[in-house]
Tab-separated table of C-alpha atoms in Angstrom:
chain	number	residue	atom	x	y	z
A	37	MET	CA	-5.713	-51.337	-32.935
A	38	GLY	CA	-6.399	-48.345	-30.658
A	39	THR	CA	-6.139	-49.138	-26.829
A	40	LYS	CA	-8.983	-48.695	-24.230
A	41	SER	CA	-8.526	-46.342	-21.411
A	42	GLY	CA	-9.260	-48.429	-18.246
A	43	PRO	CA	-10.586	-47.541	-14.981
A	44	ARG	CA	-7.373	-46.150	-13.555
A	45	SER	CA	-6.861	-43.716	-16.671
A	46	PHE	CA	-10.682	-42.751	-16.333
A	47	GLY	CA	-9.518	-41.748	-12.066
A	48	SER	CA	-6.325	-39.795	-13.322
A	49	VAL	CA	-9.010	-37.758	-15.404
A	50	VAL	CA	-11.068	-37.450	-12.444
A	51	SER	CA	-8.592	-36.396	-9.979
A	52	ILE	CA	-6.574	-33.883	-12.324
A	53	LEU	CA	-10.215	-32.194	-12.632
A	54	LEU	CA	-10.931	-32.459	-8.748
A	55	PHE	CA	-7.374	-30.566	-8.594
A	56	VAL	CA	-8.236	-27.869	-10.896
A	57	ALA	CA	-11.355	-27.607	-9.281
A	58	GLY	CA	-9.975	-27.361	-5.774
A	59	VAL	CA	-7.671	-24.458	-7.474
A	60	LEU	CA	-9.693	-21.827	-9.143
A	61	ILE	CA	-12.465	-22.328	-6.324
A	62	VAL	CA	-10.600	-20.994	-4.041
A	63	LEU	CA	-8.523	-18.090	-6.409
A	64	ILE	CA	-12.140	-16.916	-7.388
A	65	GLY	CA	-12.860	-16.839	-3.077
A	66	ILE	CA	-9.270	-15.210	-3.271
A	67	ALA	CA	-10.717	-12.853	-5.939
A	68	VAL	CA	-14.425	-11.961	-3.824
A	69	SER	CA	-12.094	-11.474	-0.976
A	70	ILE	CA	-9.691	-9.029	-2.731
A	71	ALA	CA	-12.584	-6.714	-4.184
A	72	LEU	CA	-14.378	-6.604	-1.161
A	73	HIS	CA	-11.687	-5.923	0.961
A	74	GLU	CA	-11.604	-2.912	-0.966
A	75	VAL	CA	-14.862	-2.148	-1.410
A	76	GLY	CA	-14.786	-1.617	2.032
A	77	HIS	CA	-12.259	0.939	1.804
A	78	LEU	CA	-13.800	2.226	-1.161
A	79	VAL	CA	-17.924	2.895	0.595
A	80	PRO	CA	-16.928	4.103	3.862
A	81	ALA	CA	-14.710	6.822	1.367
A	82	LYS	CA	-18.128	7.466	-0.834
A	83	LEU	CA	-19.887	8.093	2.835
A	84	PHE	CA	-17.591	10.620	3.823
A	85	GLY	CA	-17.257	12.623	0.321
A	86	VAL	CA	-14.006	11.557	-1.150
A	87	ARG	CA	-14.015	11.131	-4.513
A	88	ALA	CA	-13.043	8.307	-5.676
A	89	PRO	CA	-11.950	7.816	-9.617
A	90	GLN	CA	-11.680	4.637	-9.242
A	91	TYR	CA	-11.726	1.040	-7.963
A	92	MET	CA	-9.554	-2.172	-9.465
A	93	ILE	CA	-8.921	-5.175	-8.589
A	94	GLY	CA	-5.126	-6.138	-9.981
A	95	PHE	CA	-2.225	-4.148	-11.086
A	96	GLY	CA	-1.165	-3.645	-13.838
A	97	PRO	CA	-2.774	-3.203	-17.427
A	98	THR	CA	-6.338	-2.245	-17.636
A	99	LEU	CA	-8.446	-5.808	-18.988
A	100	TRP	CA	-12.115	-4.262	-18.554
A	101	SER	CA	-13.679	-1.396	-17.041
A	102	LYS	CA	-16.419	0.639	-16.811
A	103	LYS	CA	-17.229	3.207	-15.748
A	104	LYS	CA	-20.402	4.802	-13.208
A	105	GLY	CA	-21.132	7.888	-11.650
A	106	GLU	CA	-17.404	9.094	-10.837
A	107	THR	CA	-15.895	6.491	-10.368
A	108	GLU	CA	-14.367	3.601	-12.968
A	109	TYR	CA	-14.543	0.104	-11.990
A	110	GLY	CA	-12.344	-2.759	-13.847
A	111	ILE	CA	-10.728	-5.638	-13.274
A	112	LYS	CA	-5.988	-5.872	-14.237
A	113	ALA	CA	-3.530	-8.086	-15.365
A	114	ILE	CA	-1.974	-8.849	-12.447
A	115	PRO	CA	-4.181	-10.700	-9.538
A	116	LEU	CA	-2.031	-9.990	-6.565
A	117	GLY	CA	-4.585	-7.553	-4.858
A	118	GLY	CA	-6.245	-4.267	-5.709
A	119	TYR	CA	-6.740	-0.450	-5.275
A	120	VAL	CA	-9.225	2.355	-4.317
A	121	ALA	CA	-7.585	5.591	-5.775
A	122	MET	CA	-9.057	8.384	-3.363
A	123	ILE	CA	-8.121	11.923	-4.567
A	124	GLY	CA	-6.135	14.175	-2.262
A	125	MET	CA	-4.175	11.464	-0.202
A	126	TYR	CA	-0.924	13.966	-0.581
A	127	PRO	CA	-1.260	17.067	1.834
A	128	PRO	CA	0.490	20.414	-0.315
A	129	ALA	CA	4.082	21.065	0.280
A	130	LYS	CA	4.263	22.686	3.193
A	131	GLY	CA	3.656	26.583	3.199
A	132	LYS	CA	1.954	25.999	-0.171
A	133	GLY	CA	-1.632	25.815	1.463
A	134	ASP	CA	-4.770	24.033	0.397
A	135	VAL	CA	-6.054	23.602	-2.935
A	136	GLY	CA	-8.060	27.125	-3.432
A	137	ALA	CA	-11.321	26.732	-4.891
A	138	THR	CA	-11.004	29.980	-7.167
A	139	ASP	CA	-8.024	28.408	-9.019
A	140	LEU	CA	-7.706	25.262	-8.736
A	141	GLY	CA	-5.411	23.951	-11.579
A	142	ALA	CA	-3.181	26.625	-10.484
A	143	SER	CA	-2.540	26.354	-6.527
A	144	ALA	CA	-2.598	22.877	-7.574
A	145	ALA	CA	0.589	22.774	-9.673
A	146	ALA	CA	1.906	25.282	-6.506
A	147	THR	CA	1.760	22.934	-4.459
A	148	THR	CA	3.793	20.345	-6.989
A	149	ARG	CA	6.592	22.556	-8.048
A	150	PRO	CA	9.510	20.918	-6.744
A	151	THR	CA	11.307	22.980	-4.216
A	152	THR	CA	14.663	21.322	-3.716
A	153	THR	CA	16.367	19.096	-6.305
A	154	GLY	CA	16.999	15.660	-3.943
A	155	VAL	CA	16.082	12.929	-4.281
A	156	PHE	CA	13.382	12.039	-1.765
A	157	GLN	CA	12.523	15.599	-2.314
A	158	GLN	CA	11.606	15.386	-5.966
A	159	LEU	CA	10.006	11.502	-5.401
A	160	ALA	CA	7.299	13.631	-3.171
A	161	ASP	CA	6.809	16.091	-5.342
A	162	ASP	CA	6.307	13.706	-8.126
A	163	ALA	CA	4.036	12.317	-5.846
A	164	ARG	CA	2.302	15.582	-5.403
A	165	ARG	CA	1.605	16.426	-9.153
A	166	ALA	CA	0.347	12.690	-10.370
A	167	SER	CA	-2.388	12.750	-7.581
A	168	ALA	CA	-3.099	16.445	-8.593
A	169	GLU	CA	-4.191	15.881	-12.185
A	170	GLN	CA	-7.025	14.171	-10.836
A	171	LEU	CA	-7.715	16.913	-9.404
A	172	GLN	CA	-11.162	18.353	-11.133
A	173	PRO	CA	-13.188	21.560	-10.624
A	174	GLY	CA	-15.550	20.855	-6.990
A	175	ASP	CA	-12.779	18.141	-5.552
A	176	GLU	CA	-11.456	21.847	-2.881
A	177	ASN	CA	-13.128	19.645	-0.281
A	178	ARG	CA	-13.415	16.519	-1.450
A	179	MET	CA	-9.465	15.860	-0.866
A	180	PHE	CA	-8.930	12.552	1.828
A	181	TYR	CA	-6.103	14.655	3.675
A	182	GLN	CA	-9.068	17.399	4.322
A	183	LEU	CA	-11.088	14.711	6.811
A	184	PRO	CA	-11.026	14.607	10.168
A	185	VAL	CA	-8.576	12.210	11.700
A	186	TYR	CA	-10.872	9.548	13.075
A	187	LYS	CA	-12.136	9.354	9.356
A	188	ARG	CA	-9.320	8.635	7.988
A	189	ILE	CA	-8.621	6.287	10.271
A	190	ILE	CA	-12.890	4.474	9.441
A	191	ILE	CA	-11.623	5.033	5.355
A	192	MET	CA	-8.211	3.021	5.894
A	193	LEU	CA	-9.273	0.138	8.908
A	194	GLY	CA	-12.374	-0.753	6.232
A	195	GLY	CA	-10.344	-2.923	4.032
A	196	PRO	CA	-8.981	-5.169	6.567
A	197	LEU	CA	-12.725	-4.552	8.654
A	198	MET	CA	-14.040	-6.335	5.547
A	199	ASN	CA	-11.460	-9.190	5.392
A	200	LEU	CA	-12.097	-9.975	9.551
A	201	ILE	CA	-16.013	-10.247	8.396
A	202	ILE	CA	-15.876	-12.202	5.906
A	203	ALA	CA	-13.564	-15.111	8.089
A	204	PHE	CA	-16.467	-14.032	10.862
A	205	VAL	CA	-19.151	-15.521	8.377
A	206	LEU	CA	-16.954	-18.535	6.589
A	207	LEU	CA	-15.861	-19.977	10.574
A	208	ALA	CA	-19.613	-19.361	11.775
A	209	ILE	CA	-21.094	-21.652	8.669
A	210	LEU	CA	-18.057	-24.388	8.973
A	211	ILE	CA	-18.196	-24.106	12.935
A	212	SER	CA	-22.109	-23.820	13.907
A	213	GLY	CA	-23.356	-24.434	10.684
A	214	VAL	CA	-22.032	-27.919	8.917
A	215	GLY	CA	-19.787	-28.857	11.685
A	216	THR	CA	-15.886	-29.267	12.462
A	217	TYR	CA	-14.052	-32.346	13.403
A	218	GLN	CA	-13.275	-31.114	16.800
A	219	ASN	CA	-10.866	-32.916	19.607
A	220	THR	CA	-13.153	-34.038	22.158
A	221	VAL	CA	-12.726	-34.552	26.257
A	222	ARG	CA	-14.479	-37.833	25.473
A	223	LEU	CA	-11.143	-40.341	25.991
A	224	SER	CA	-9.908	-42.269	22.230
A	225	GLU	CA	-6.505	-43.980	24.009
A	226	VAL	CA	-4.842	-43.966	27.346
A	227	HIS	CA	-1.218	-44.959	27.332
A	228	GLN	CA	0.307	-47.196	29.815
A	229	CYS	CA	3.290	-45.093	30.768
A	230	VAL	CA	5.454	-42.202	30.035
A	231	VAL	CA	7.916	-41.756	26.484
A	232	PRO	CA	10.722	-39.105	27.067
A	233	ALA	CA	9.735	-37.351	24.190
A	234	GLY	CA	13.005	-37.499	22.198
A	235	GLU	CA	12.370	-41.159	21.907
A	236	GLN	CA	9.028	-41.577	20.899
A	237	THR	CA	10.122	-40.700	17.109
A	238	GLU	CA	12.634	-43.799	17.474
A	239	ARG	CA	11.059	-46.263	18.860
A	240	ALA	CA	8.006	-45.371	16.344
A	241	GLU	CA	10.337	-46.532	13.794
A	242	ALA	CA	12.067	-48.971	14.974
A	243	GLY	CA	7.897	-50.108	15.163
A	244	ASP	CA	8.534	-51.094	18.935
A	245	VAL	CA	5.079	-49.458	20.738
A	246	SER	CA	5.956	-51.077	24.577
A	247	CYS	CA	6.613	-49.452	27.599
A	248	ALA	CA	10.331	-50.398	28.472
A	249	SER	CA	11.368	-51.540	32.234
A	250	GLY	CA	12.310	-47.713	32.984
A	251	ASP	CA	9.622	-45.776	31.667
A	252	PRO	CA	7.620	-44.349	34.465
A	253	GLU	CA	3.699	-45.137	34.269
A	254	ALA	CA	1.774	-42.805	32.724
A	255	PRO	CA	-1.271	-40.507	35.086
A	256	ALA	CA	-3.803	-40.990	33.419
A	257	TYR	CA	-3.430	-44.830	33.867
A	258	ALA	CA	-2.659	-44.771	37.368
A	259	ALA	CA	-5.681	-42.990	38.100
A	260	GLY	CA	-7.840	-45.649	36.806
A	261	LEU	CA	-8.607	-43.628	33.566
A	262	LEU	CA	-9.848	-46.003	30.259
A	263	PRO	CA	-10.964	-44.845	26.604
A	264	GLY	CA	-13.645	-44.108	26.171
A	265	ASP	CA	-14.292	-41.659	29.597
A	266	THR	CA	-15.356	-38.558	29.522
A	267	ILE	CA	-13.672	-35.285	31.100
A	268	THR	CA	-16.439	-33.328	32.639
A	269	GLU	CA	-14.473	-30.930	34.940
A	270	TYR	CA	-10.560	-30.538	36.009
A	271	ASP	CA	-9.891	-29.835	39.245
A	272	GLY	CA	-12.759	-27.641	39.841
A	273	VAL	CA	-12.884	-26.399	36.445
A	274	ALA	CA	-16.283	-27.655	34.301
A	275	VAL	CA	-14.702	-28.334	30.138
A	276	ALA	CA	-17.245	-28.587	27.219
A	277	GLU	CA	-17.651	-32.135	25.273
A	278	TRP	CA	-14.870	-30.055	22.215
A	279	ASP	CA	-13.030	-28.436	25.006
A	280	TRP	CA	-10.117	-30.100	24.698
A	281	MET	CA	-7.669	-27.571	25.011
A	282	ARG	CA	-8.355	-26.154	27.429
A	283	LEU	CA	-8.364	-29.200	29.335
A	284	THR	CA	-4.910	-29.910	28.036
A	285	GLU	CA	-3.820	-26.140	29.135
A	286	LEU	CA	-5.474	-26.850	32.534
A	287	ILE	CA	-3.022	-30.311	32.763
A	288	ARG	CA	-0.086	-28.055	31.544
A	289	ALA	CA	-0.139	-25.500	34.148
A	290	THR	CA	-0.575	-28.310	36.946
A	291	ALA	CA	2.662	-30.086	36.979
A	292	GLY	CA	3.595	-32.306	39.777
A	293	GLU	CA	0.321	-31.175	41.655
A	294	THR	CA	-2.583	-33.708	42.527
A	295	VAL	CA	-6.049	-32.434	41.468
A	296	PRO	CA	-9.633	-33.932	41.628
A	297	VAL	CA	-10.862	-34.804	38.374
A	298	THR	CA	-14.428	-35.315	37.471
A	299	TYR	CA	-15.133	-38.123	34.568
A	300	GLU	CA	-17.812	-40.122	32.846
A	301	ARG	CA	-18.688	-43.968	32.226
A	302	ASP	CA	-20.852	-46.032	30.780
A	303	GLY	CA	-23.703	-43.484	31.928
A	304	GLN	CA	-22.283	-42.833	35.265
A	305	THR	CA	-20.177	-39.566	36.929
A	306	ARG	CA	-16.933	-40.932	39.031
A	307	THR	CA	-14.073	-39.086	40.090
A	308	THR	CA	-10.314	-38.714	40.807
A	309	SER	CA	-7.358	-37.356	41.321
A	310	ILE	CA	-4.691	-37.167	38.763
A	311	THR	CA	-0.793	-35.930	39.586
A	312	PRO	CA	0.426	-34.613	35.753
A	313	MET	CA	4.042	-35.862	35.269
A	314	LEU	CA	6.336	-32.714	34.394
A	315	THR	CA	7.813	-33.376	30.962
A	316	GLU	CA	9.231	-31.846	27.829
A	317	ARG	CA	6.639	-32.130	25.667
A	318	PRO	CA	5.897	-29.762	22.209
A	319	GLU	CA	5.508	-25.915	22.961
A	320	LEU	CA	1.168	-25.667	21.437
A	321	ASP	CA	0.252	-22.184	19.278
A	322	ALA	CA	-3.066	-20.855	19.472
A	323	ILE	CA	-4.850	-22.748	17.739
A	324	GLY	CA	-3.384	-26.077	19.357
A	325	ARG	CA	-0.760	-27.125	16.555
A	326	PRO	CA	3.200	-27.787	17.734
A	327	ALA	CA	4.536	-24.383	17.772
A	328	THR	CA	8.151	-24.490	15.321
A	329	GLY	CA	11.179	-22.064	15.585
A	330	ALA	CA	12.306	-19.798	12.154
A	331	ASP	CA	13.701	-22.586	11.224
A	332	GLY	CA	10.895	-24.928	11.397
A	333	GLU	CA	11.812	-27.232	14.546
A	334	VAL	CA	9.540	-28.128	17.005
A	335	LYS	CA	9.925	-26.246	20.382
A	336	MET	CA	10.079	-27.749	23.262
A	337	ILE	CA	8.777	-26.885	26.707
A	338	GLU	CA	8.689	-28.725	30.377
A	339	VAL	CA	5.138	-28.916	31.298
A	340	GLY	CA	2.135	-31.291	33.630
A	341	PHE	CA	1.743	-34.583	31.106
A	342	VAL	CA	-0.245	-37.187	31.658
A	343	GLY	CA	-0.525	-39.291	28.458
A	344	MET	CA	-3.783	-39.059	27.614
A	345	GLY	CA	-5.326	-38.570	23.810
A	346	PRO	CA	-8.690	-37.025	23.191
A	347	GLU	CA	-11.748	-39.068	20.231
A	348	GLN	CA	-12.005	-36.618	17.436
A	349	ARG	CA	-15.823	-36.175	16.387
A	350	LEU	CA	-17.991	-34.005	13.722
A	351	MET	CA	-19.653	-31.742	15.562
A	352	THR	CA	-21.523	-28.075	15.880
A	353	LEU	CA	-20.119	-25.812	18.101
A	354	PRO	CA	-22.324	-22.823	19.599
A	355	ILE	CA	-22.212	-19.356	17.595
A	356	THR	CA	-20.784	-18.667	21.090
A	357	GLU	CA	-17.366	-20.244	20.638
A	358	VAL	CA	-17.198	-18.424	16.745
A	359	PRO	CA	-15.428	-15.022	18.234
A	360	GLY	CA	-12.601	-16.827	20.163
A	361	LYS	CA	-11.930	-19.393	17.486
A	362	VAL	CA	-11.505	-16.354	15.458
A	363	GLY	CA	-9.395	-15.101	17.760
A	364	GLU	CA	-7.027	-17.735	17.946
A	365	ASN	CA	-6.372	-17.718	14.265
A	366	ILE	CA	-5.401	-13.935	14.802
A	367	LYS	CA	-3.165	-14.945	17.297
A	368	ALA	CA	-1.738	-17.788	15.477
A	369	VAL	CA	-1.497	-15.881	12.204
A	370	ALA	CA	0.135	-12.664	13.748
A	371	ASP	CA	2.869	-14.687	15.606
A	372	VAL	CA	4.178	-15.413	11.889
A	373	VAL	CA	4.079	-12.247	11.400
A	374	LEU	CA	5.524	-11.164	13.924
A	375	ASP	CA	8.625	-13.898	13.285
A	376	LEU	CA	8.422	-13.570	9.449
A	377	PRO	CA	12.290	-12.227	8.773
A	378	ALA	CA	13.292	-15.260	10.243
A	379	ARG	CA	10.669	-17.220	9.069
A	380	MET	CA	11.861	-16.125	5.502
A	381	VAL	CA	15.193	-17.338	6.330
A	382	ALA	CA	13.774	-20.448	6.649
A	383	VAL	CA	12.232	-20.299	3.253
A	384	GLY	CA	14.715	-19.431	1.342
A	385	ARG	CA	17.101	-21.985	3.042
A	386	ALA	CA	14.332	-24.409	2.434
A	387	ALA	CA	14.260	-23.708	-1.326
A	388	PHE	CA	17.737	-23.898	-2.113
A	389	THR	CA	19.365	-26.905	0.430
A	390	ASP	CA	17.946	-30.264	1.274
A	391	ALA	CA	16.210	-28.860	4.934
A	392	PRO	CA	12.375	-29.241	5.341
A	393	ARG	CA	9.573	-26.567	4.828
A	394	ASP	CA	7.504	-25.776	8.390
A	395	VAL	CA	4.454	-26.394	7.743
A	396	ASN	CA	3.632	-23.655	9.843
A	397	GLY	CA	5.089	-21.358	8.209
A	398	PRO	CA	4.280	-18.638	5.165
A	399	ILE	CA	3.481	-19.609	1.761
A	400	SER	CA	1.880	-18.050	-1.530
A	401	VAL	CA	-1.275	-18.138	-3.278
A	402	VAL	CA	1.066	-20.694	-5.073
A	403	GLY	CA	0.768	-23.002	-2.147
A	404	VAL	CA	-2.919	-22.414	-1.130
A	405	GLY	CA	-3.525	-23.707	-4.682
A	406	ARG	CA	-1.353	-26.678	-4.459
A	407	ILE	CA	-3.306	-27.303	-0.858
A	408	ALA	CA	-6.277	-27.048	-2.070
A	409	GLY	CA	-5.970	-28.600	-5.202
A	410	GLU	CA	-4.825	-31.519	-3.442
A	411	VAL	CA	-7.350	-31.530	-0.958
A	412	SER	CA	-10.183	-31.173	-3.638
A	413	ALA	CA	-8.685	-34.484	-5.799
A	414	MET	CA	-9.069	-36.907	-1.920
A	415	GLU	CA	-11.711	-38.355	-3.518
A	416	GLU	CA	-11.170	-41.207	-0.392
A	417	ILE	CA	-12.743	-38.307	2.088
A	418	PRO	CA	-16.025	-37.279	2.174
A	419	LEU	CA	-17.433	-34.196	-0.058
A	420	GLN	CA	-18.553	-32.350	2.736
A	421	ASP	CA	-15.083	-32.586	4.585
A	422	ARG	CA	-13.793	-31.057	1.338
A	423	ALA	CA	-15.598	-28.920	0.976
A	424	SER	CA	-15.476	-27.375	4.406
A	425	THR	CA	-11.366	-27.698	4.304
A	426	LEU	CA	-11.611	-25.298	0.840
A	427	VAL	CA	-14.170	-22.779	2.630
A	428	GLY	CA	-11.281	-22.741	5.780
A	429	LEU	CA	-8.468	-22.104	3.666
A	430	ILE	CA	-10.414	-19.084	2.449
A	431	ALA	CA	-11.087	-18.272	5.782
A	432	SER	CA	-7.341	-18.224	6.645
A	433	LEU	CA	-6.672	-17.034	4.314
A	434	ASN	CA	-8.792	-13.295	4.943
A	435	ILE	CA	-7.648	-13.692	9.062
A	436	ALA	CA	-4.046	-13.399	7.248
A	437	LEU	CA	-4.800	-10.574	5.396
A	438	PHE	CA	-6.940	-8.681	7.979
A	439	VAL	CA	-3.387	-9.289	10.047
A	440	PHE	CA	-0.824	-8.553	7.318
A	441	ASN	CA	-2.615	-5.070	6.025
A	442	LEU	CA	-2.580	-4.017	10.240
A	443	ILE	CA	1.930	-4.016	9.918
A	444	PRO	CA	2.226	-0.301	10.110
A	445	LEU	CA	4.525	0.139	7.115
A	446	LEU	CA	3.983	1.762	4.064
A	447	PRO	CA	1.725	1.501	1.625
A	448	LEU	CA	0.229	-1.148	3.806
A	449	ASP	CA	-2.706	0.377	5.474
A	450	GLY	CA	-1.578	0.072	8.811
A	451	GLY	CA	1.328	2.173	7.497
A	452	HIS	CA	-1.511	5.038	6.893
A	453	VAL	CA	-3.428	4.249	10.455
A	454	ALA	CA	-0.346	5.017	11.500
A	455	GLY	CA	0.697	8.158	9.666
A	456	ALA	CA	-3.194	9.298	11.609
A	457	LEU	CA	-2.261	8.541	14.815
A	458	TRP	CA	0.905	10.181	14.850
A	459	GLU	CA	-0.922	12.890	13.257
A	460	THR	CA	-3.249	13.093	15.998
A	461	LEU	CA	-0.424	12.873	18.821
A	462	ARG	CA	1.357	15.439	16.876
A	463	ARG	CA	-1.148	18.517	16.792
A	464	GLY	CA	-2.548	17.152	20.323
A	465	VAL	CA	1.096	18.645	21.757
A	466	ALA	CA	1.219	21.529	19.818
A	467	LYS	CA	-2.301	22.432	20.896
A	468	LEU	CA	-1.070	21.775	24.500
A	469	PHE	CA	2.108	23.812	24.310
A	470	LYS	CA	-0.052	26.545	22.434
A	471	ARG	CA	2.024	25.253	19.722
A	472	LYS	CA	1.243	27.020	15.865
A	473	ASP	CA	-0.729	23.506	14.279
A	474	PRO	CA	1.586	21.701	12.626
A	475	GLY	CA	-0.306	20.288	9.481
A	476	PRO	CA	-1.491	16.969	8.188
A	477	VAL	CA	1.134	14.259	7.909
A	478	ASP	CA	2.803	14.202	5.080
A	479	ILE	CA	3.232	10.844	3.947
A	480	ALA	CA	4.492	11.967	0.126
A	481	LYS	CA	8.470	12.058	2.376
A	482	LEU	CA	7.746	8.490	3.482
A	483	LEU	CA	8.044	7.291	-0.551
A	484	PRO	CA	11.190	6.095	-0.012
A	485	VAL	CA	9.946	3.786	3.055
A	486	THR	CA	6.807	2.964	0.633
A	487	TYR	CA	9.300	1.591	-2.186
A	488	VAL	CA	11.774	-0.221	-0.271
A	489	VAL	CA	8.693	-1.733	1.688
A	490	ALA	CA	6.592	-2.561	-1.877
A	491	GLY	CA	10.237	-3.971	-2.965
A	492	LEU	CA	10.795	-6.354	0.251
A	493	LEU	CA	7.130	-7.142	0.163
A	494	LEU	CA	7.571	-8.178	-4.007
A	495	THR	CA	10.565	-10.082	-3.415
A	496	MET	CA	9.378	-12.122	-0.341
A	497	GLY	CA	6.052	-13.306	-2.063
A	498	VAL	CA	8.657	-14.210	-5.450
A	499	LEU	CA	11.016	-16.657	-2.707
A	500	LEU	CA	7.510	-17.707	-1.331
A	501	ILE	CA	6.220	-18.804	-5.142
A	502	TYR	CA	9.951	-20.232	-5.860
A	503	ALA	CA	9.723	-22.585	-2.657
A	504	ASP	CA	5.905	-23.366	-3.228
A	505	ILE	CA	7.036	-24.690	-6.585
A	506	VAL	CA	10.542	-26.858	-5.541
A	507	LYS	CA	9.560	-27.936	-1.784
A	508	PRO	CA	5.835	-27.112	-1.577
A	509	VAL	CA	4.604	-27.150	2.341
A	510	GLN	CA	3.275	-30.863	3.014
A	511	LEU	CA	0.278	-31.662	4.274
A	512	PHE	CA	-1.152	-34.911	4.193
């Protein structure tokens, strides 16, 4: 006799399909983001006359390509990035001069002939030789290094700026179009007392949510505030309905001060006074999440506290709020990047020990895909909310790409920008003191540094992927 599949089996299949769909949606979003990042480099390069022989998405063996005009467009086997090949990325070796129009091939060979037997010099010469092999008649004045510095900077910043534009558009759709859940200044709860931060978890685990005899009265409760009240002004500063973060900042900054508060209750405007209590609370990051250190532990600071909580509501915000939200996300990502070495140590510790993963720490594309799949499979959450979360993930990834690519290290875009700025400074000093023009910065000499940075990035990626497999970030 055969077996009959029941509702539970069908539900499992649907959950698996939804999980896969979520992963695929985010992977496609990442691929499109990478492709547009490279378009951000390609378009200004072509506008400024630089010949770009290749536009590739991915690395490794080429799976598909098609040549259009002077550029070969293609997809490679390893979808972990992309590149635009531009001729003349490396200037000629000192003393060899520019590639001449009379004998391009001979001049190119001359500029790439090894001048010493040093390992680093050999790397630079090999890179120049490989670059020279792409040169063709007519390329004499179409090389990247010949461009004015400002044009080179525009080309290198074009990729990260494209990611910023993508993030802005997606967040604008979410925030001002579809709507997102916001912590509002309408109160959902008012606590009767202030429980020390160190005791909150212990009492919650013990099921004790009542106030102890020694607990001080919460300032919000003492001021007569009730659930359902809507704060409209704090210490003379008006707060918008969605401005809970701003209200929190004001409260935290006025510990021990008695300040006026205006609020609405049952359609009537009322006023009261409140004195925030100085107490230890979690430090908040740029987007209002508890900030964590490199060890994954929540950072604690002493700030003003009144003991009230916000009501969450799905709402759209004015388009003028989008730049601020983008800025908050950029700052949150930048804070992680600035602390990246220590956070990677914490990821390694979590991957190989019982230490927990930091939910605000770095994750790989595997971790992002897993989160996308889990969100998509949550059938108890409305479809619109799940779709919004996936769009928000892609927007966050683009902000991460924008910030990360600005790190002033080769082979990242920020490294090329830093080289161009150094060239400007060096030439400016030479002109000021009437010295000989030192010429363009020879980034070929920085290839050893580039290889080291690339190796570190590869190691970081492998570690993050491993950690996201054996001990993924748990958001739900």
